[in-house]
PDB file of C-alpha atoms in Angstrom:
ATOM      1  CA  UNK Q1209       0.000   0.000   0.000  1.00  0.00           C
ATOM      2  CA  UNK Q1210       2.815   2.407   0.853  1.00  0.00           C
ATOM      3  CA  UNK Q1211       4.452   1.956  -2.537  1.00  0.00           C
ATOM      4  CA  UNK Q1212       1.098   2.310  -4.297  1.00  0.00           C
ATOM      5  CA  UNK Q1213       0.546   5.680  -2.619  1.00  0.00           C
ATOM      6  CA  UNK Q1214       4.165   6.690  -3.282  1.00  0.00           C
ATOM      7  CA  UNK Q1215       4.847   6.967   0.444  1.00  0.00           C
ATOM      8  CA  UNK Q1216       8.328   6.792   1.911  1.00  0.00           C
ATOM      9  CA  UNK Q1217       8.631   5.311   5.388  1.00  0.00           C
ATOM     10  CA  UNK Q1218      11.476   6.808   7.410  1.00  0.00           C
ATOM     11  CA  UNK Q1219      12.640   5.807  10.865  1.00  0.00           C
ATOM     12  CA  UNK Q1220      14.597   7.718  13.470  1.00  0.00           C
ATOM     13  CA  UNK Q1221      15.379   5.356  16.321  1.00  0.00           C
ATOM     14  CA  UNK Q1222      17.882   6.194  19.033  1.00  0.00           C
ATOM     15  CA  UNK Q1223      20.361   3.417  19.690  1.00  0.00           C
ATOM     16  CA  UNK Q1224      20.372   1.244  22.814  1.00  0.00           C
ATOM     17  CA  UNK Q1225      16.697   1.760  23.651  1.00  0.00           C
ATOM     18  CA  UNK Q1226      14.422  -1.007  24.879  1.00  0.00           C
ATOM     19  CA  UNK Q1227      10.707  -0.715  25.488  1.00  0.00           C
ATOM     20  CA  UNK Q1228       9.467  -2.709  28.460  1.00  0.00           C
ATOM     21  CA  UNK Q1229       6.226  -4.021  27.052  1.00  0.00           C
ATOM     22  CA  UNK Q1230       4.348  -7.105  25.956  1.00  0.00           C
ATOM     23  CA  UNK Q1231       5.664  -7.907  22.480  1.00  0.00           C
ATOM     24  CA  UNK Q1232       2.297  -8.817  20.937  1.00  0.00           C
ATOM     25  CA  UNK Q1233       0.567  -5.718  22.302  1.00  0.00           C
ATOM     26  CA  UNK Q1234       3.433  -3.490  21.155  1.00  0.00           C
ATOM     27  CA  UNK Q1235       3.154  -5.070  17.718  1.00  0.00           C
ATOM     28  CA  UNK Q1236      -0.583  -4.191  17.648  1.00  0.00           C
ATOM     29  CA  UNK Q1237       0.195  -0.552  18.480  1.00  0.00           C
ATOM     30  CA  UNK Q1238       2.843  -0.311  15.767  1.00  0.00           C
ATOM     31  CA  UNK Q1239       0.875  -2.225  13.115  1.00  0.00           C
ATOM     32  CA  UNK Q1240      -2.275  -0.186  13.632  1.00  0.00           C
ATOM     33  CA  UNK Q1241      -0.477   3.148  13.565  1.00  0.00           C
ATOM     34  CA  UNK Q1242       1.559   2.234  10.516  1.00  0.00           C
ATOM     35  CA  UNK Q1243      -1.458   0.959   8.569  1.00  0.00           C
ATOM     36  CA  UNK Q1244      -3.433   4.095   9.515  1.00  0.00           C
ATOM     37  CA  UNK Q1245      -0.526   6.294   8.488  1.00  0.00           C
ATOM     38  CA  UNK Q1246      -0.416   4.559   5.116  1.00  0.00           C
ATOM     39  CA  UNK Q1247      -4.208   4.877   4.656  1.00  0.00           C
ATOM     40  CA  UNK Q1248      -4.516   8.525   5.655  1.00  0.00           C
ATOM     41  CA  UNK Q1249      -1.218  10.182   4.650  1.00  0.00           C
ATOM     42  CA  UNK Q1250      -1.068  12.546   1.731  1.00  0.00           C
ATOM     43  CA  UNK Q1251       0.048  10.745  -1.421  1.00  0.00           C
ATOM     44  CA  UNK Q1252       3.741  11.123  -2.336  1.00  0.00           C
ATOM     45  CA  UNK Q1253       4.761  12.092   1.179  1.00  0.00           C
ATOM     46  CA  UNK Q1254       6.793  10.689   4.067  1.00  0.00           C
ATOM     47  CA  UNK Q1255       5.790   8.728   7.138  1.00  0.00           C
ATOM     48  CA  UNK Q1256       8.221   9.234  10.015  1.00  0.00           C
ATOM     49  CA  UNK Q1257       8.441   6.708  12.824  1.00  0.00           C
ATOM     50  CA  UNK Q1258      10.647   7.706  15.733  1.00  0.00           C
ATOM     51  CA  UNK Q1259      11.659   6.220  19.066  1.00  0.00           C
ATOM     52  CA  UNK Q1260      13.481   8.413  21.555  1.00  0.00           C
ATOM     53  CA  UNK Q1261      14.123   8.811  25.264  1.00  0.00           C
ATOM     54  CA  UNK Q1262      12.532  11.568  27.337  1.00  0.00           C
ATOM     55  CA  UNK Q1263      13.711  11.277  30.932  1.00  0.00           C
ATOM     56  CA  UNK Q1264      12.659   7.833  32.163  1.00  0.00           C
ATOM     57  CA  UNK Q1265      10.071   7.509  29.397  1.00  0.00           C
ATOM     58  CA  UNK Q1266      10.339   6.397  25.802  1.00  0.00           C
ATOM     59  CA  UNK Q1267       8.423   8.194  23.063  1.00  0.00           C
ATOM     60  CA  UNK Q1268       7.142   6.301  20.043  1.00  0.00           C
ATOM     61  CA  UNK Q1269       5.862   8.712  17.374  1.00  0.00           C
ATOM     62  CA  UNK Q1270       4.192   8.390  14.000  1.00  0.00           C
ATOM     63  CA  UNK Q1271       4.143  11.581  11.915  1.00  0.00           C
ATOM     64  CA  UNK Q1272       2.480  12.004   8.535  1.00  0.00           C
ATOM     65  CA  UNK Q1273       1.642  14.811   6.182  1.00  0.00           C
ATOM     66  CA  UNK Q1274      -2.108  15.182   6.549  1.00  0.00           C
ATOM     67  CA  UNK Q1275      -4.358  14.436   3.625  1.00  0.00           C
ATOM     68  CA  UNK Q1276      -7.150  15.756   5.847  1.00  0.00           C
ATOM     69  CA  UNK Q1277      -6.769  16.780   9.492  1.00  0.00           C
ATOM     70  CA  UNK Q1278      -8.491  14.656  12.134  1.00  0.00           C
ATOM     71  CA  UNK Q1279     -11.634  16.546  13.101  1.00  0.00           C
ATOM     72  CA  UNK Q1280     -11.951  15.230  16.660  1.00  0.00           C
ATOM     73  CA  UNK Q1281      -8.868  13.527  18.090  1.00  0.00           C
ATOM     74  CA  UNK Q1282     -10.916  12.059  20.980  1.00  0.00           C
ATOM     75  CA  UNK Q1283     -13.561  10.409  18.785  1.00  0.00           C
ATOM     76  CA  UNK Q1284     -11.045   8.364  16.812  1.00  0.00           C
ATOM     77  CA  UNK Q1285     -10.668   6.106  19.868  1.00  0.00           C
ATOM     78  CA  UNK Q1286     -14.400   5.274  19.873  1.00  0.00           C
ATOM     79  CA  UNK Q1287     -15.617   1.997  18.398  1.00  0.00           C
ATOM     80  CA  UNK Q1288     -16.632   2.120  14.727  1.00  0.00           C
ATOM     81  CA  UNK Q1289     -15.633   5.771  14.288  1.00  0.00           C
ATOM     82  CA  UNK Q1290     -13.834   6.466  11.015  1.00  0.00           C
ATOM     83  CA  UNK Q1291     -12.732   9.878   9.832  1.00  0.00           C
ATOM     84  CA  UNK Q1292     -12.864   8.757   6.208  1.00  0.00           C
ATOM     85  CA  UNK Q1293     -15.857   6.543   5.401  1.00  0.00           C
ATOM     86  CA  UNK Q1294     -14.238   5.467   2.131  1.00  0.00           C
ATOM     87  CA  UNK Q1295     -11.145   4.048   3.856  1.00  0.00           C
ATOM     88  CA  UNK Q1296     -10.988   0.318   4.487  1.00  0.00           C
ATOM     89  CA  UNK Q1297     -11.460  -1.051   7.997  1.00  0.00           C
ATOM     90  CA  UNK Q1298     -14.057  -1.275  10.719  1.00  0.00           C
ATOM     91  CA  UNK Q1299     -12.951   1.568  12.978  1.00  0.00           C
ATOM     92  CA  UNK Q1300     -11.785  -0.748  15.759  1.00  0.00           C
ATOM     93  CA  UNK Q1301      -7.994  -0.563  15.520  1.00  0.00           C
ATOM     94  CA  UNK Q1302      -7.526   2.539  17.635  1.00  0.00           C
ATOM     95  CA  UNK Q1303     -10.038   1.240  20.183  1.00  0.00           C
ATOM     96  CA  UNK Q1304      -7.803  -1.787  20.702  1.00  0.00           C
ATOM     97  CA  UNK Q1305      -4.696   0.420  20.824  1.00  0.00           C
ATOM     98  CA  UNK Q1306      -6.377   2.704  23.363  1.00  0.00           C
ATOM     99  CA  UNK Q1307      -7.340  -0.234  25.610  1.00  0.00           C
ATOM    100  CA  UNK Q1308      -3.790  -1.601  25.518  1.00  0.00           C
ATOM    101  CA  UNK Q1309      -2.388   1.807  26.404  1.00  0.00           C
ATOM    102  CA  UNK Q1310      -4.858   2.331  29.280  1.00  0.00           C
ATOM    103  CA  UNK Q1311      -4.095  -1.108  30.691  1.00  0.00           C
ATOM    104  CA  UNK Q1312      -0.346  -0.406  30.740  1.00  0.00           C
ATOM    105  CA  UNK Q1313      -0.320   3.295  31.618  1.00  0.00           C
ATOM    106  CA  UNK Q1314       0.921   4.446  28.208  1.00  0.00           C
ATOM    107  CA  UNK Q1315       0.037   8.095  27.611  1.00  0.00           C
ATOM    108  CA  UNK Q1316      -1.361   8.826  24.159  1.00  0.00           C
ATOM    109  CA  UNK Q1317      -1.267  12.219  22.462  1.00  0.00           C
ATOM    110  CA  UNK Q1318      -2.746  13.010  19.071  1.00  0.00           C
ATOM    111  CA  UNK Q1319      -2.488  16.280  17.206  1.00  0.00           C
ATOM    112  CA  UNK Q1320      -3.614  16.994  13.681  1.00  0.00           C
ATOM    113  CA  UNK Q1321      -3.827  20.046  11.464  1.00  0.00           C
ATOM    114  CA  UNK Q1322      -3.737  20.853   7.747  1.00  0.00           C
ATOM    115  CA  UNK Q1323      -0.007  20.086   7.539  1.00  0.00           C
ATOM    116  CA  UNK Q1324       0.690  17.078   9.766  1.00  0.00           C
ATOM    117  CA  UNK Q1325      -0.773  14.429  12.016  1.00  0.00           C
ATOM    118  CA  UNK Q1326       1.126  13.121  15.034  1.00  0.00           C
ATOM    119  CA  UNK Q1327       0.420  10.073  17.196  1.00  0.00           C
ATOM    120  CA  UNK Q1328       2.707   9.993  20.260  1.00  0.00           C
ATOM    121  CA  UNK Q1329       2.925   7.157  22.776  1.00  0.00           C
ATOM    122  CA  UNK Q1330       4.806   7.717  26.041  1.00  0.00           C
ATOM    123  CA  UNK Q1331       5.963   4.439  27.605  1.00  0.00           C
ATOM    124  CA  UNK Q1332       6.991   4.372  31.257  1.00  0.00           C
ATOM    125  CA  UNK Q1333      10.376   2.669  31.427  1.00  0.00           C
ATOM    126  CA  UNK Q1334      11.310   2.987  35.088  1.00  0.00           C
ATOM    127  CA  UNK Q1335      13.673   0.386  36.527  1.00  0.00           C
ATOM    128  CA  UNK Q1336      11.502  -0.004  39.635  1.00  0.00           C
ATOM    129  CA  UNK Q1337       8.783  -1.376  37.310  1.00  0.00           C
ATOM    130  CA  UNK Q1338      11.023  -4.332  36.453  1.00  0.00           C
ATOM    131  CA  UNK Q1339      11.935  -2.894  33.067  1.00  0.00           C
ATOM    132  CA  UNK Q1340      15.149  -4.838  32.673  1.00  0.00           C
ATOM    133  CA  UNK Q1341      13.240  -8.130  32.955  1.00  0.00           C
ATOM    134  CA  UNK Q1342      10.576  -7.409  30.277  1.00  0.00           C
ATOM    135  CA  UNK Q1343      11.858  -6.046  27.014  1.00  0.00           C
ATOM    136  CA  UNK Q1344      10.422  -6.155  23.529  1.00  0.00           C
TER     137      UNK Q1344
END
């Protein structure tokens, strides 16, 4: 799909970072965000995926050039809500992502305007949470 829409996927990942998280649930977060980025990004643009440290937290970000800005960044986490009715899917992916994040204390931020859309996930990576024993 990315090639068909002439999208370039770029990554900016700091070295020596480990996210303390369930591997399958982390994969769901990444897969859903990447597939949404591919579906909703402006054609012939870039999708940036970054992972960086901020204090004791890790930030996972997905940034796209907006084809259309998200009208209500809270509603996108509701079941069956889709910003673009013509896009494929059932409107459940972000509901699942939201539930995973709530269960594990991951903070989610979404911002969207005419130029770009950003999904940011802040993972708590404190050593007292047993981080070194659970890495994905």
